[in-house]
């Protein structure tokens, strides 16, 4: 599979929406092959759980390869990785199908999943006698938003019969990123008006940087020069969002939506250059999240509860979507299987709110591994049925 080239005739739009798909995903294969696999890594599939386990193995509780100092040295690169994920999501979300219909399905699905997970953890915190704000609503809401997405890679597949359900998956991820970013902002600001004002100011800063990147790219001719400008733009967007204590995921998504609306070859060039760095950046997010996971009897119990509540929430979301006659998101397997954005959002919460959210990283990482095992079990039962 070759990545698209922009060195051809000027004015010809590259077919990145079709070229960035492996041959296997073009066939009418079952979801376990065309969407993801346990060990497979392709344009549309990532081995999320194994990479998380690798990070845990290399982390301070494992082989101690990734020490606390090493993780601190890697930290400055995380906002760039998170911003790139958000920007790609903003670029592809709603690219095909009906954006309004996908948005409606996403709101129903995210609301159903997040409600089940957040209420479950909130009730559990009350039963355990917890009284802090972080335990009663911040952590449950962060876990609810992390559980609400099943999108693996923000790469548009070729136009096929699953385009509508793929658009729903992308819209789910986008809604969870936006709501999760606003939640983190509110947790820091503590007031609704202050949160909205801060959000507007951060979006303006991100928009200025995004437009500057597009203008630079529009004047560039050489491929190497365009890639330098694209990487510099992502560095600025991610760094600015992080320095403002703004969600890097949300900042990247805002930039991606702006670039999508802008259109043209500059947008396509940015998208192509981000895709070249997509897998290494996702690997960075997963390995760091795994290394930051604290394995204990409490975290394992909370992760098991997260996986159970997430499964119930996602199946409830599927039932709600079916009742509302929205396209299914890849069947039961596609609903239950976890995505990369839940892990990314938990890391975002850790960076925004500090050590109080370290438990969120541990629960989401371990819960993602449990959810992947659950999804494989669901897929196996579906294949036998």
mmCIF file of C-alpha atoms in Angstrom:
data_model
loop_
_atom_site.group_PDB
_atom_site.id
_atom_site.type_symbol
_atom_site.label_atom_id
_atom_site.label_comp_id
_atom_site.label_asym_id
_atom_site.label_seq_id
_atom_site.Cartn_x
_atom_site.Cartn_y
_atom_site.Cartn_z
ATOM 1 C CA UNK A 1 0.000 0.000 0.000
ATOM 2 C CA UNK A 2 1.583 3.195 -1.096
ATOM 3 C CA UNK A 3 0.879 6.561 0.423
ATOM 4 C CA UNK A 4 -0.484 9.258 -1.864
ATOM 5 C CA UNK A 5 1.939 11.591 -3.574
ATOM 6 C CA UNK A 6 1.486 15.300 -4.103
ATOM 7 C CA UNK A 7 4.259 15.734 -6.574
ATOM 8 C CA UNK A 8 2.054 15.397 -9.648
ATOM 9 C CA UNK A 9 0.241 17.908 -11.795
ATOM 10 C CA UNK A 10 -0.880 21.025 -9.958
ATOM 11 C CA UNK A 11 -4.590 21.343 -9.347
ATOM 12 C CA UNK A 12 -5.292 17.572 -9.378
ATOM 13 C CA UNK A 13 -6.890 16.460 -6.136
ATOM 14 C CA UNK A 14 -5.254 13.322 -4.722
ATOM 15 C CA UNK A 15 -7.543 10.402 -3.963
ATOM 16 C CA UNK A 16 -6.369 9.991 -0.388
ATOM 17 C CA UNK A 17 -9.806 8.793 0.681
ATOM 18 C CA UNK A 18 -9.344 5.683 -1.460
ATOM 19 C CA UNK A 19 -5.568 5.153 -1.595
ATOM 20 C CA UNK A 20 -5.062 4.806 2.162
ATOM 21 C CA UNK A 21 -6.910 1.505 2.430
ATOM 22 C CA UNK A 22 -5.317 -1.929 2.315
ATOM 23 C CA UNK A 23 -6.642 -4.418 -0.221
ATOM 24 C CA UNK A 24 -8.155 -6.710 2.389
ATOM 25 C CA UNK A 25 -10.438 -3.993 3.735
ATOM 26 C CA UNK A 26 -11.968 -3.536 0.275
ATOM 27 C CA UNK A 27 -13.473 -7.019 0.382
ATOM 28 C CA UNK A 28 -16.707 -8.067 2.025
ATOM 29 C CA UNK A 29 -14.810 -9.569 4.933
ATOM 30 C CA UNK A 30 -16.291 -10.025 8.411
ATOM 31 C CA UNK A 31 -15.660 -7.188 10.898
ATOM 32 C CA UNK A 32 -12.871 -9.127 12.635
ATOM 33 C CA UNK A 33 -10.786 -8.943 9.452
ATOM 34 C CA UNK A 34 -11.801 -5.706 7.791
ATOM 35 C CA UNK A 35 -11.874 -3.455 10.839
ATOM 36 C CA UNK A 36 -9.302 -4.705 13.309
ATOM 37 C CA UNK A 37 -7.485 -7.733 14.649
ATOM 38 C CA UNK A 38 -5.590 -8.661 17.793
ATOM 39 C CA UNK A 39 -2.141 -8.564 16.202
ATOM 40 C CA UNK A 40 -2.791 -6.900 12.817
ATOM 41 C CA UNK A 41 -1.499 -3.443 11.965
ATOM 42 C CA UNK A 42 -2.644 -1.787 8.755
ATOM 43 C CA UNK A 43 -4.237 1.443 7.561
ATOM 44 C CA UNK A 44 -7.516 0.486 9.234
ATOM 45 C CA UNK A 45 -6.398 -1.863 12.016
ATOM 46 C CA UNK A 46 -4.226 -1.427 15.099
ATOM 47 C CA UNK A 47 -3.142 -3.945 17.763
ATOM 48 C CA UNK A 48 -4.212 -1.661 20.605
ATOM 49 C CA UNK A 49 -4.232 -4.134 23.494
ATOM 50 C CA UNK A 50 -0.802 -5.710 22.712
ATOM 51 C CA UNK A 51 0.860 -2.284 22.455
ATOM 52 C CA UNK A 52 -0.700 -1.246 25.767
ATOM 53 C CA UNK A 53 0.607 -4.451 27.342
ATOM 54 C CA UNK A 54 4.035 -3.741 25.853
ATOM 55 C CA UNK A 55 4.004 -0.323 27.503
ATOM 56 C CA UNK A 56 3.076 -1.919 30.829
ATOM 57 C CA UNK A 57 5.920 -4.425 30.415
ATOM 58 C CA UNK A 58 8.459 -1.671 29.704
ATOM 59 C CA UNK A 59 7.123 0.671 32.394
ATOM 60 C CA UNK A 60 8.183 1.260 36.011
ATOM 61 C CA UNK A 61 6.148 -1.727 37.239
ATOM 62 C CA UNK A 62 7.633 -3.995 34.586
ATOM 63 C CA UNK A 63 11.164 -4.144 33.218
ATOM 64 C CA UNK A 64 11.771 -0.533 34.245
ATOM 65 C CA UNK A 65 12.977 0.412 30.775
ATOM 66 C CA UNK A 66 10.637 3.398 30.662
ATOM 67 C CA UNK A 67 11.531 4.976 33.982
ATOM 68 C CA UNK A 68 9.835 8.013 35.481
ATOM 69 C CA UNK A 69 12.594 10.203 34.039
ATOM 70 C CA UNK A 70 12.170 8.632 30.594
ATOM 71 C CA UNK A 71 8.410 9.239 30.685
ATOM 72 C CA UNK A 72 9.026 12.842 31.724
ATOM 73 C CA UNK A 73 11.362 13.258 28.744
ATOM 74 C CA UNK A 74 8.711 11.872 26.381
ATOM 75 C CA UNK A 75 5.901 14.030 27.811
ATOM 76 C CA UNK A 76 6.523 17.082 25.547
ATOM 77 C CA UNK A 77 5.799 14.919 22.480
ATOM 78 C CA UNK A 78 2.423 13.741 23.769
ATOM 79 C CA UNK A 79 0.476 16.955 22.968
ATOM 80 C CA UNK A 80 1.671 16.713 19.353
ATOM 81 C CA UNK A 81 0.543 13.087 19.124
ATOM 82 C CA UNK A 82 -2.827 13.912 20.686
ATOM 83 C CA UNK A 83 -3.295 16.969 18.462
ATOM 84 C CA UNK A 84 -2.513 14.866 15.375
ATOM 85 C CA UNK A 85 -5.141 12.304 16.342
ATOM 86 C CA UNK A 86 -7.680 15.064 16.916
ATOM 87 C CA UNK A 87 -6.807 16.826 13.654
ATOM 88 C CA UNK A 88 -7.198 13.638 11.599
ATOM 89 C CA UNK A 89 -10.524 12.999 13.275
ATOM 90 C CA UNK A 90 -11.710 16.510 12.433
ATOM 91 C CA UNK A 91 -10.598 16.077 8.830
ATOM 92 C CA UNK A 92 -12.422 12.816 8.143
ATOM 93 C CA UNK A 93 -15.505 12.999 10.382
ATOM 94 C CA UNK A 94 -18.629 13.265 8.273
ATOM 95 C CA UNK A 95 -16.642 13.223 5.009
ATOM 96 C CA UNK A 96 -19.113 10.782 3.459
ATOM 97 C CA UNK A 97 -22.790 10.095 4.066
ATOM 98 C CA UNK A 98 -25.113 12.436 5.932
ATOM 99 C CA UNK A 99 -23.227 14.499 8.562
ATOM 100 C CA UNK A 100 -26.454 15.456 10.364
ATOM 101 C CA UNK A 101 -27.633 11.875 10.566
ATOM 102 C CA UNK A 102 -24.224 10.698 11.767
ATOM 103 C CA UNK A 103 -24.147 13.489 14.373
ATOM 104 C CA UNK A 104 -27.600 12.517 15.644
ATOM 105 C CA UNK A 105 -26.585 8.869 15.907
ATOM 106 C CA UNK A 106 -23.357 9.846 17.675
ATOM 107 C CA UNK A 107 -25.134 12.002 20.241
ATOM 108 C CA UNK A 108 -27.528 9.161 21.075
ATOM 109 C CA UNK A 109 -24.734 6.587 21.233
ATOM 110 C CA UNK A 110 -22.300 8.687 23.282
ATOM 111 C CA UNK A 111 -25.072 9.787 25.633
ATOM 112 C CA UNK A 112 -26.210 6.212 26.258
ATOM 113 C CA UNK A 113 -22.712 4.806 26.801
ATOM 114 C CA UNK A 114 -21.407 7.673 28.917
ATOM 115 C CA UNK A 115 -24.537 7.651 31.084
ATOM 116 C CA UNK A 116 -24.258 3.949 31.909
ATOM 117 C CA UNK A 117 -20.531 4.161 32.736
ATOM 118 C CA UNK A 118 -20.646 7.494 34.603
ATOM 119 C CA UNK A 119 -23.724 6.587 36.664
ATOM 120 C CA UNK A 120 -22.231 3.196 37.511
ATOM 121 C CA UNK A 121 -18.966 4.674 38.782
ATOM 122 C CA UNK A 122 -20.743 7.564 40.495
ATOM 123 C CA UNK A 123 -22.999 5.197 42.417
ATOM 124 C CA UNK A 124 -19.981 3.054 43.258
ATOM 125 C CA UNK A 125 -18.123 6.088 44.612
ATOM 126 C CA UNK A 126 -21.079 7.022 46.805
ATOM 127 C CA UNK A 127 -21.383 3.468 48.089
ATOM 128 C CA UNK A 128 -17.673 3.479 48.940
ATOM 129 C CA UNK A 129 -18.081 6.696 50.941
ATOM 130 C CA UNK A 130 -16.083 8.889 48.550
ATOM 131 C CA UNK A 131 -16.864 12.596 48.848
ATOM 132 C CA UNK A 132 -14.319 14.380 46.655
ATOM 133 C CA UNK A 133 -15.337 16.104 43.443
ATOM 134 C CA UNK A 134 -12.865 14.014 41.444
ATOM 135 C CA UNK A 135 -14.353 10.738 42.679
ATOM 136 C CA UNK A 136 -18.009 11.695 42.461
ATOM 137 C CA UNK A 137 -18.265 13.274 39.018
ATOM 138 C CA UNK A 138 -14.971 14.163 37.298
ATOM 139 C CA UNK A 139 -13.580 10.617 37.177
ATOM 140 C CA UNK A 140 -16.951 8.996 36.281
ATOM 141 C CA UNK A 141 -17.499 11.502 33.459
ATOM 142 C CA UNK A 142 -13.950 11.065 32.105
ATOM 143 C CA UNK A 143 -14.433 7.289 32.116
ATOM 144 C CA UNK A 144 -17.830 7.693 30.451
ATOM 145 C CA UNK A 145 -16.375 9.793 27.628
ATOM 146 C CA UNK A 146 -13.446 7.385 27.235
ATOM 147 C CA UNK A 147 -15.846 4.463 26.920
ATOM 148 C CA UNK A 148 -18.050 6.127 24.324
ATOM 149 C CA UNK A 149 -15.819 5.670 21.276
ATOM 150 C CA UNK A 150 -14.880 2.553 19.291
ATOM 151 C CA UNK A 151 -12.966 4.197 16.444
ATOM 152 C CA UNK A 152 -9.522 2.676 15.887
ATOM 153 C CA UNK A 153 -7.787 4.837 13.274
ATOM 154 C CA UNK A 154 -9.170 8.137 11.916
ATOM 155 C CA UNK A 155 -8.608 7.052 8.296
ATOM 156 C CA UNK A 156 -11.524 7.091 5.898
ATOM 157 C CA UNK A 157 -12.098 3.740 4.280
ATOM 158 C CA UNK A 158 -12.979 3.350 0.624
ATOM 159 C CA UNK A 159 -16.563 4.124 -0.365
ATOM 160 C CA UNK A 160 -18.568 0.991 0.396
ATOM 161 C CA UNK A 161 -21.725 -0.210 2.076
ATOM 162 C CA UNK A 162 -20.269 0.446 5.543
ATOM 163 C CA UNK A 163 -19.666 4.169 4.906
ATOM 164 C CA UNK A 164 -22.683 5.206 6.987
ATOM 165 C CA UNK A 165 -21.704 3.141 10.034
ATOM 166 C CA UNK A 166 -18.082 4.287 9.671
ATOM 167 C CA UNK A 167 -19.275 7.889 9.695
ATOM 168 C CA UNK A 168 -21.195 7.105 12.892
ATOM 169 C CA UNK A 169 -18.032 5.725 14.527
ATOM 170 C CA UNK A 170 -16.116 8.851 13.549
ATOM 171 C CA UNK A 171 -18.891 11.126 14.792
ATOM 172 C CA UNK A 172 -18.964 9.218 18.107
ATOM 173 C CA UNK A 173 -15.247 9.805 18.559
ATOM 174 C CA UNK A 174 -15.599 13.489 17.650
ATOM 175 C CA UNK A 175 -18.475 14.022 20.105
ATOM 176 C CA UNK A 176 -16.549 12.286 22.902
ATOM 177 C CA UNK A 177 -13.455 14.422 22.183
ATOM 178 C CA UNK A 178 -15.451 17.677 22.188
ATOM 179 C CA UNK A 179 -17.511 16.861 25.284
ATOM 180 C CA UNK A 180 -14.464 15.423 27.057
ATOM 181 C CA UNK A 181 -12.448 18.567 26.313
ATOM 182 C CA UNK A 182 -15.222 20.797 27.628
ATOM 183 C CA UNK A 183 -15.506 18.593 30.718
ATOM 184 C CA UNK A 184 -11.783 18.960 31.445
ATOM 185 C CA UNK A 185 -12.042 22.718 30.937
ATOM 186 C CA UNK A 186 -14.985 22.940 33.341
ATOM 187 C CA UNK A 187 -13.145 20.820 35.918
ATOM 188 C CA UNK A 188 -10.270 23.337 35.810
ATOM 189 C CA UNK A 189 -12.316 26.533 35.632
ATOM 190 C CA UNK A 190 -15.198 25.574 37.921
ATOM 191 C CA UNK A 191 -17.640 27.980 36.243
ATOM 192 C CA UNK A 192 -19.649 27.598 33.054
ATOM 193 C CA UNK A 193 -19.113 31.131 31.703
ATOM 194 C CA UNK A 194 -15.415 31.012 32.450
ATOM 195 C CA UNK A 195 -15.170 27.642 30.717
ATOM 196 C CA UNK A 196 -16.939 28.894 27.576
ATOM 197 C CA UNK A 197 -14.828 32.068 27.443
ATOM 198 C CA UNK A 198 -11.618 30.103 27.876
ATOM 199 C CA UNK A 199 -12.752 27.590 25.254
ATOM 200 C CA UNK A 200 -13.485 30.378 22.758
ATOM 201 C CA UNK A 201 -10.085 32.018 23.335
ATOM 202 C CA UNK A 202 -8.229 28.711 22.947
ATOM 203 C CA UNK A 203 -10.152 27.927 19.742
ATOM 204 C CA UNK A 204 -9.223 31.339 18.327
ATOM 205 C CA UNK A 205 -5.528 30.684 19.044
ATOM 206 C CA UNK A 206 -5.748 27.232 17.422
ATOM 207 C CA UNK A 207 -7.604 28.675 14.417
ATOM 208 C CA UNK A 208 -4.936 31.346 13.872
ATOM 209 C CA UNK A 209 -2.192 28.724 13.951
ATOM 210 C CA UNK A 210 -4.192 26.450 11.649
ATOM 211 C CA UNK A 211 -4.750 29.187 9.069
ATOM 212 C CA UNK A 212 -1.070 30.156 9.239
ATOM 213 C CA UNK A 213 -0.116 26.559 8.489
ATOM 214 C CA UNK A 214 -2.466 26.417 5.510
ATOM 215 C CA UNK A 215 -1.088 29.665 4.102
ATOM 216 C CA UNK A 216 2.472 28.394 4.427
ATOM 217 C CA UNK A 217 1.569 25.150 2.703
ATOM 218 C CA UNK A 218 -0.201 26.961 -0.125
ATOM 219 C CA UNK A 219 3.098 28.692 -1.005
ATOM 220 C CA UNK A 220 5.203 25.529 -0.779
ATOM 221 C CA UNK A 221 6.171 23.445 -3.792
ATOM 222 C CA UNK A 222 8.727 20.879 -2.660
ATOM 223 C CA UNK A 223 7.405 17.809 -0.851
ATOM 224 C CA UNK A 224 10.047 18.015 1.898
ATOM 225 C CA UNK A 225 9.210 21.661 2.501
ATOM 226 C CA UNK A 226 5.491 20.901 2.820
ATOM 227 C CA UNK A 227 6.146 18.160 5.345
ATOM 228 C CA UNK A 228 8.296 20.455 7.447
ATOM 229 C CA UNK A 229 5.515 23.049 7.505
ATOM 230 C CA UNK A 230 2.890 20.388 8.279
ATOM 231 C CA UNK A 231 4.882 19.026 11.227
ATOM 232 C CA UNK A 232 5.601 22.570 12.441
ATOM 233 C CA UNK A 233 1.876 23.364 12.319
ATOM 234 C CA UNK A 234 1.044 20.294 14.409
ATOM 235 C CA UNK A 235 3.805 21.193 16.872
ATOM 236 C CA UNK A 236 2.354 24.673 17.250
ATOM 237 C CA UNK A 237 -1.247 23.485 17.615
ATOM 238 C CA UNK A 238 -0.392 20.767 20.129
ATOM 239 C CA UNK A 239 2.076 22.916 22.041
ATOM 240 C CA UNK A 240 -0.257 25.911 22.217
ATOM 241 C CA UNK A 241 -3.158 23.770 23.422
ATOM 242 C CA UNK A 242 -1.006 22.167 26.101
ATOM 243 C CA UNK A 243 0.487 25.457 27.278
ATOM 244 C CA UNK A 244 -3.033 26.878 27.616
ATOM 245 C CA UNK A 245 -4.034 23.768 29.614
ATOM 246 C CA UNK A 246 -6.472 23.120 26.797
ATOM 247 C CA UNK A 247 -7.273 19.619 25.561
ATOM 248 C CA UNK A 248 -4.718 18.827 22.850
ATOM 249 C CA UNK A 249 -7.184 16.342 21.366
ATOM 250 C CA UNK A 250 -9.864 19.014 21.163
ATOM 251 C CA UNK A 251 -7.416 21.611 19.855
ATOM 252 C CA UNK A 252 -6.371 19.252 17.086
ATOM 253 C CA UNK A 253 -10.008 18.455 16.286
ATOM 254 C CA UNK A 254 -10.810 22.185 16.006
ATOM 255 C CA UNK A 255 -7.852 22.627 13.635
ATOM 256 C CA UNK A 256 -8.925 19.581 11.616
ATOM 257 C CA UNK A 257 -12.485 20.866 11.239
ATOM 258 C CA UNK A 258 -11.101 24.227 10.126
ATOM 259 C CA UNK A 259 -8.825 22.567 7.535
ATOM 260 C CA UNK A 260 -11.694 20.423 6.308
ATOM 261 C CA UNK A 261 -13.883 23.496 5.788
ATOM 262 C CA UNK A 262 -10.982 25.314 4.087
ATOM 263 C CA UNK A 263 -10.492 22.511 1.559
ATOM 264 C CA UNK A 264 -8.097 22.577 -1.356
ATOM 265 C CA UNK A 265 -4.693 21.026 -1.906
ATOM 266 C CA UNK A 266 -3.268 22.512 1.287
ATOM 267 C CA UNK A 267 -5.817 20.548 3.307
ATOM 268 C CA UNK A 268 -5.031 17.360 1.389
ATOM 269 C CA UNK A 269 -1.299 17.890 1.848
ATOM 270 C CA UNK A 270 -1.710 18.308 5.611
ATOM 271 C CA UNK A 271 -3.817 15.168 5.775
ATOM 272 C CA UNK A 272 -1.264 13.131 3.815
ATOM 273 C CA UNK A 273 1.671 14.318 5.910
ATOM 274 C CA UNK A 274 -0.149 13.529 9.150
ATOM 275 C CA UNK A 275 -0.855 10.014 7.927
ATOM 276 C CA UNK A 276 2.856 9.365 7.439
ATOM 277 C CA UNK A 277 3.374 9.924 11.167
ATOM 278 C CA UNK A 278 0.058 8.458 12.359
ATOM 279 C CA UNK A 279 1.126 4.977 13.458
ATOM 280 C CA UNK A 280 4.299 6.047 15.325
ATOM 281 C CA UNK A 281 2.319 8.718 17.170
ATOM 282 C CA UNK A 282 -0.453 6.284 18.092
ATOM 283 C CA UNK A 283 2.209 3.826 19.279
ATOM 284 C CA UNK A 284 3.679 6.625 21.422
ATOM 285 C CA UNK A 285 0.288 7.315 23.020
ATOM 286 C CA UNK A 286 -0.384 3.625 23.696
ATOM 287 C CA UNK A 287 3.090 2.803 25.040
ATOM 288 C CA UNK A 288 3.165 5.832 27.348
ATOM 289 C CA UNK A 289 -0.357 5.095 28.593
ATOM 290 C CA UNK A 290 0.622 1.491 29.255
ATOM 291 C CA UNK A 291 3.793 2.558 31.070
ATOM 292 C CA UNK A 292 1.782 4.932 33.280
ATOM 293 C CA UNK A 293 -0.629 2.179 34.280
ATOM 294 C CA UNK A 294 -0.490 1.196 37.940
ATOM 295 C CA UNK A 295 -1.505 -2.445 38.306
ATOM 296 C CA UNK A 296 -3.073 -3.295 41.641
ATOM 297 C CA UNK A 297 -6.044 -5.222 42.955
ATOM 298 C CA UNK A 298 -8.044 -1.974 43.093
ATOM 299 C CA UNK A 299 -7.177 -0.881 39.547
ATOM 300 C CA UNK A 300 -7.902 -4.366 38.195
ATOM 301 C CA UNK A 301 -11.281 -4.395 39.930
ATOM 302 C CA UNK A 302 -12.157 -0.930 38.647
ATOM 303 C CA UNK A 303 -10.996 -1.899 35.154
ATOM 304 C CA UNK A 304 -13.185 -5.000 35.187
ATOM 305 C CA UNK A 305 -16.126 -2.840 36.259
ATOM 306 C CA UNK A 306 -15.267 -0.362 33.476
ATOM 307 C CA UNK A 307 -15.213 -3.145 30.873
ATOM 308 C CA UNK A 308 -18.555 -4.531 32.061
ATOM 309 C CA UNK A 309 -20.220 -1.117 32.219
ATOM 310 C CA UNK A 310 -18.746 -0.144 28.856
ATOM 311 C CA UNK A 311 -20.052 -3.326 27.243
ATOM 312 C CA UNK A 312 -23.505 -2.704 28.709
ATOM 313 C CA UNK A 313 -23.372 0.931 27.634
ATOM 314 C CA UNK A 314 -22.246 0.170 24.086
ATOM 315 C CA UNK A 315 -24.883 -2.543 23.642
ATOM 316 C CA UNK A 316 -27.475 -0.134 25.034
ATOM 317 C CA UNK A 317 -26.260 2.454 22.535
ATOM 318 C CA UNK A 318 -26.625 -0.107 19.740
ATOM 319 C CA UNK A 319 -30.196 -0.830 20.805
ATOM 320 C CA UNK A 320 -30.974 2.895 20.910
ATOM 321 C CA UNK A 321 -29.493 3.396 17.435
ATOM 322 C CA UNK A 322 -31.442 0.442 16.055
ATOM 323 C CA UNK A 323 -34.679 1.745 17.546
ATOM 324 C CA UNK A 324 -33.995 5.169 16.028
ATOM 325 C CA UNK A 325 -33.216 3.459 12.684
ATOM 326 C CA UNK A 326 -29.623 4.686 12.536
ATOM 327 C CA UNK A 327 -26.942 2.545 10.843
ATOM 328 C CA UNK A 328 -25.276 0.022 13.128
ATOM 329 C CA UNK A 329 -21.616 0.616 13.993
ATOM 330 C CA UNK A 330 -20.239 -2.698 12.738
ATOM 331 C CA UNK A 331 -22.634 -4.887 14.713
ATOM 332 C CA UNK A 332 -22.085 -6.062 18.291
ATOM 333 C CA UNK A 333 -18.346 -6.517 17.712
ATOM 334 C CA UNK A 334 -17.901 -2.978 16.396
ATOM 335 C CA UNK A 335 -19.832 -1.596 19.360
ATOM 336 C CA UNK A 336 -17.956 -3.494 22.069
ATOM 337 C CA UNK A 337 -14.401 -3.319 20.679
ATOM 338 C CA UNK A 338 -12.414 -0.390 22.175
ATOM 339 C CA UNK A 339 -10.770 2.416 20.251
ATOM 340 C CA UNK A 340 -7.635 4.478 20.636
ATOM 341 C CA UNK A 341 -9.476 7.684 21.554
ATOM 342 C CA UNK A 342 -10.521 6.431 24.977
ATOM 343 C CA UNK A 343 -6.873 5.900 25.933
ATOM 344 C CA UNK A 344 -5.926 9.257 24.402
ATOM 345 C CA UNK A 345 -8.667 11.049 26.346
ATOM 346 C CA UNK A 346 -7.514 9.507 29.640
ATOM 347 C CA UNK A 347 -3.960 10.738 28.967
ATOM 348 C CA UNK A 348 -5.395 14.143 28.117
ATOM 349 C CA UNK A 349 -7.205 14.178 31.466
ATOM 350 C CA UNK A 350 -3.994 13.237 33.268
ATOM 351 C CA UNK A 351 -2.111 16.112 31.624
ATOM 352 C CA UNK A 352 -4.919 18.607 32.250
ATOM 353 C CA UNK A 353 -5.904 17.698 35.823
ATOM 354 C CA UNK A 354 -2.727 16.182 37.217
ATOM 355 C CA UNK A 355 -2.050 13.084 39.344
ATOM 356 C CA UNK A 356 -5.691 12.853 40.459
ATOM 357 C CA UNK A 357 -6.431 11.387 37.024
ATOM 358 C CA UNK A 358 -3.696 8.735 37.139
ATOM 359 C CA UNK A 359 -6.380 6.266 38.199
ATOM 360 C CA UNK A 360 -8.315 7.143 35.040
ATOM 361 C CA UNK A 361 -5.319 6.131 32.891
ATOM 362 C CA UNK A 362 -4.941 2.840 34.742
ATOM 363 C CA UNK A 363 -8.643 1.998 34.570
ATOM 364 C CA UNK A 364 -8.998 2.887 30.888
ATOM 365 C CA UNK A 365 -5.823 1.046 29.830
ATOM 366 C CA UNK A 366 -6.656 -2.154 31.720
ATOM 367 C CA UNK A 367 -10.326 -1.807 30.798
ATOM 368 C CA UNK A 368 -9.365 -1.461 27.126
ATOM 369 C CA UNK A 369 -7.475 -4.769 27.288
ATOM 370 C CA UNK A 370 -10.491 -6.421 28.942
ATOM 371 C CA UNK A 371 -12.832 -4.854 26.376
ATOM 372 C CA UNK A 372 -10.691 -6.158 23.502
ATOM 373 C CA UNK A 373 -10.886 -9.671 24.937
ATOM 374 C CA UNK A 374 -14.649 -9.258 25.308
ATOM 375 C CA UNK A 375 -14.938 -8.073 21.706
ATOM 376 C CA UNK A 376 -12.978 -11.080 20.438
ATOM 377 C CA UNK A 377 -15.318 -13.357 22.400
ATOM 378 C CA UNK A 378 -18.331 -11.569 20.928
ATOM 379 C CA UNK A 379 -16.876 -11.892 17.418
ATOM 380 C CA UNK A 380 -16.194 -15.609 17.913
ATOM 381 C CA UNK A 381 -19.753 -16.223 19.087
ATOM 382 C CA UNK A 382 -21.095 -14.236 16.163
ATOM 383 C CA UNK A 383 -19.016 -16.315 13.735
ATOM 384 C CA UNK A 384 -20.389 -19.568 15.211
ATOM 385 C CA UNK A 385 -23.978 -18.324 15.166
#
